[in-house]
XYZ file of C-alpha atoms in Angstrom:
213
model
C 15.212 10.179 -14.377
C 12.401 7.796 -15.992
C 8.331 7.980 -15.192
C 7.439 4.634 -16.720
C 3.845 2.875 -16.553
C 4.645 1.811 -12.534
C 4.624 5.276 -11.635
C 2.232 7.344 -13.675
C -0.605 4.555 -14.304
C -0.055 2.640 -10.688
C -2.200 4.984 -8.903
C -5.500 5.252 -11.125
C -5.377 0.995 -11.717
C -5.463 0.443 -7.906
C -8.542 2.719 -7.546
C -10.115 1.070 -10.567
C -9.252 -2.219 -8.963
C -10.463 -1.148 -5.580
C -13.842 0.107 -7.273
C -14.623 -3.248 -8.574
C -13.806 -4.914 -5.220
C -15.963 -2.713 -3.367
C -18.717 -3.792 -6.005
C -17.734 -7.354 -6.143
C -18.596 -6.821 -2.036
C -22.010 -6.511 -2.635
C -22.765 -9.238 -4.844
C -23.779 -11.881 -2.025
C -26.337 -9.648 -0.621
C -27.927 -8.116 -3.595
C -31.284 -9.526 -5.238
C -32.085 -10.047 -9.047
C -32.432 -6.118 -9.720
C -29.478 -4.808 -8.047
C -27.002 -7.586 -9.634
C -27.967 -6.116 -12.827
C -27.196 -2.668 -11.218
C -24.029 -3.428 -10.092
C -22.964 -5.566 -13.264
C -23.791 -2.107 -15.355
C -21.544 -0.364 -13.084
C -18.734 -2.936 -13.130
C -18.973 -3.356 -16.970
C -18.934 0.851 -17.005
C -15.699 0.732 -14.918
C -14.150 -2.061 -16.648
C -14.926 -0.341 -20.296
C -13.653 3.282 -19.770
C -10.811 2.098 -17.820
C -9.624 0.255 -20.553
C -9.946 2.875 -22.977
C -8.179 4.989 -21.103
C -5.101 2.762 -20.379
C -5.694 2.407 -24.402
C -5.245 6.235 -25.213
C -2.026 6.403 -22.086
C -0.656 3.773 -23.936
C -1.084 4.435 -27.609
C -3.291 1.543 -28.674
C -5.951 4.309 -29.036
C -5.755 7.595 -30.340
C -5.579 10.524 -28.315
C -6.224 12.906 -31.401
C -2.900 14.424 -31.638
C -1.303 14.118 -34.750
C 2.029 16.208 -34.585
C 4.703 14.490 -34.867
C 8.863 15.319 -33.944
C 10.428 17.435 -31.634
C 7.823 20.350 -30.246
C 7.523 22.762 -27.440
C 5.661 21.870 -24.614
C 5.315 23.014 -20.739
C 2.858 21.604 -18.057
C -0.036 23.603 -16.405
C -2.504 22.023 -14.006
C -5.899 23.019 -14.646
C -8.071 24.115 -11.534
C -11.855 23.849 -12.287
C -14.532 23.561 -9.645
C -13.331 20.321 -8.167
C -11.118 19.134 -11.274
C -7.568 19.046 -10.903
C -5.409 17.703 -13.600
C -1.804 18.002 -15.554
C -2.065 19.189 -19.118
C 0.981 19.324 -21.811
C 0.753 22.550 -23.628
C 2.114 21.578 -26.790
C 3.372 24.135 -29.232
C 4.169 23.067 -33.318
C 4.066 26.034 -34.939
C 1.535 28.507 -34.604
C -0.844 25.515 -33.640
C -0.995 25.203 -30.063
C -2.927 22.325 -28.835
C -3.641 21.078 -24.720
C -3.298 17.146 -24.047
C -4.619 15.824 -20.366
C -1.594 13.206 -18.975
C -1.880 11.248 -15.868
C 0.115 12.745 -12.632
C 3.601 11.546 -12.244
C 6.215 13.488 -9.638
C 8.255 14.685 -12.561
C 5.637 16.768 -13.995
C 5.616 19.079 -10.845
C 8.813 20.472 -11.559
C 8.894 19.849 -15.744
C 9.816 23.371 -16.804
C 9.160 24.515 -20.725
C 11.487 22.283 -23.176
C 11.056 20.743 -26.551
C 9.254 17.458 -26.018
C 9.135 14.154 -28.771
C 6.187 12.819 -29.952
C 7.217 9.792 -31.508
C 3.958 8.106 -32.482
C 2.202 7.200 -29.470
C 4.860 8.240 -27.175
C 5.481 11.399 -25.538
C 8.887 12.443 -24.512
C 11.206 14.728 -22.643
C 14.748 13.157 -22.000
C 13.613 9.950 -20.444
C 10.682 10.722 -18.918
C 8.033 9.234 -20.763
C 3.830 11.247 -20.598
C 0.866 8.768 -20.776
C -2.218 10.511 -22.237
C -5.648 11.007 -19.758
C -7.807 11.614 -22.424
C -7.914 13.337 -26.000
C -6.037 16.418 -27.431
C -8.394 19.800 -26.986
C -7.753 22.405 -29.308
C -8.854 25.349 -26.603
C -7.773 25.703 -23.459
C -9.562 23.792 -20.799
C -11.771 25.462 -18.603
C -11.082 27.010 -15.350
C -8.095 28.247 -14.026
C -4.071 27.150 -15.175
C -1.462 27.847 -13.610
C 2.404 27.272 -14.757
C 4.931 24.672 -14.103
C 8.185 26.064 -12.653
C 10.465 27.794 -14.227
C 13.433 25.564 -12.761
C 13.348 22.141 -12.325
C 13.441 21.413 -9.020
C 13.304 17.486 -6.338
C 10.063 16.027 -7.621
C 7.482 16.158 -4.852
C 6.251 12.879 -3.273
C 2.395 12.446 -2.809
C 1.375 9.382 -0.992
C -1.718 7.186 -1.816
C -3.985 8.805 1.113
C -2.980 12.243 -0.510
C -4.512 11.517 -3.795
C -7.011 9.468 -2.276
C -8.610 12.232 -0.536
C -8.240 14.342 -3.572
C -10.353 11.965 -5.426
C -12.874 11.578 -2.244
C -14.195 15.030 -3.057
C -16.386 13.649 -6.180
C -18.274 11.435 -3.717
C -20.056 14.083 -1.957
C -22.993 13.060 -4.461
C -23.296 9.323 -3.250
C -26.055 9.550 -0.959
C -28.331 11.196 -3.274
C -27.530 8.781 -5.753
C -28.469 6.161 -2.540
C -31.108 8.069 -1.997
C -31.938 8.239 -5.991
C -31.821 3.806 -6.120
C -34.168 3.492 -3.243
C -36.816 5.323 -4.935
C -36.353 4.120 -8.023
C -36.031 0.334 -7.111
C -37.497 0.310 -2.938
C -35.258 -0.992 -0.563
C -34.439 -0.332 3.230
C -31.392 0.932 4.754
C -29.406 -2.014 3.760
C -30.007 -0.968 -0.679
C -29.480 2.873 0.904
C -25.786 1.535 2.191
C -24.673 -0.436 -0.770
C -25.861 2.013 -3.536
C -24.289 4.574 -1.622
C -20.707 2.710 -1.491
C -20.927 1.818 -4.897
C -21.591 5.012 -5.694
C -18.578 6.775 -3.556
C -16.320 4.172 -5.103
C -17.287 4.851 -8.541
C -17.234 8.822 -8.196
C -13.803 8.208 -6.777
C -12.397 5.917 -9.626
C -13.881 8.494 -12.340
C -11.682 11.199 -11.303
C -8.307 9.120 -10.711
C -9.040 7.689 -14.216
C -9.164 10.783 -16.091
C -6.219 11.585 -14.452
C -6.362 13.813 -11.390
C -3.472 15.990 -10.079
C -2.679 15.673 -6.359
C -0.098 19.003 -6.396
């Protein structure tokens, strides 16, 4: 069994891709004023994506510094709208939370000793790419526990997660509404802001790593 790069990271670069395309849409109809709003956003999108492909794939820290064979287990954290995987990793008496990007193996990953081998996080051959930095207390909300046998990983489609992810863009019109006052417009500034906005709500929570299960 192996969750490489193709399978954990696939999902969160085609929304990040499909962000920037929706704001690459708008270029040929904006003025002076929103080109410079929709090259902050792009720049935004483009800079925290790649420090987050940085931290999944070790060319930036993720803050956690043990290092061998530890326990871990998976929990997926339920907070408000959030919903993502975290490793519970025990060394010790130190027990430490990391944030990993979905893959269909960590649905049924039950409690085992996992290697951290530098930047790499193991168990067997399935490989864990970091979301975000190591907490030290235990993220907010509610957690609930893996399995306690492994089981088929489950598969979730791309309109699954998708839809998942939608959920964040409830606050695009407002932000719509927010540009047109700011900077006038008509309907037509309303629309685009309001896309741009959706699409960038959307990316931000498939980039930190949501959990479709």
């Amino acid at each position: 069994m192996s969750s490489g790069p193709a399978r954990a990271l696939t999902y969160p670069l085609l929304v990040t891709s499909g962000t920037l395309v929706v704001i690459a849409a708008w270029v040929p109809f904006a003025d002076l004023d929103q080109l410079s709003g929709l090259a902050v956003v792009a720049l935004a999108v483009l800079a925290y994506s790649a420090w987050q492909l940085g931290v999944a794939v070790g060319v930036l820290p993720s803050g956690l510094r043990a290092v061998g064979v530890v326990r871990g287990r998976r929990v997926r954290q339920q907070h408000r709208l959030v919903s993502r995987s975290w490793l519970e990793i025990s060394s010790g008496d130190r027990v430490v939370w990391l944030p990993v990007f979905y893959a269909p193996e960590l649905s049924t990953f039950v409690p085992s000793e996992v290697e951290l081998t530098g930047s790499a996080i193991r168990s067997g051959e399935v490989r864990f790419f970091p979301s975000g930095r190591v907490r030290n207390t235990e993220p907010p909300g509610k957690l609930i526990d893996n399995p306690t046998r492994p089981a088929d990983p489950p598969a979730y489609g791309l309109g699954r997660r998708l839809i998942l992810d939608l959920q964040f863009a409830i606050g695009a019109p407002l932000a719509g509404l927010l540009w047109v006052y700011v900077m006038d417009g008509g309907l037509g500034a309303f629309v685009a802001a309001t896309t741009v906005a959706a699409a960038t709500f959307t990316w931000l929570s498939a980039i930190r790593g949501s959990d479709p299960s």
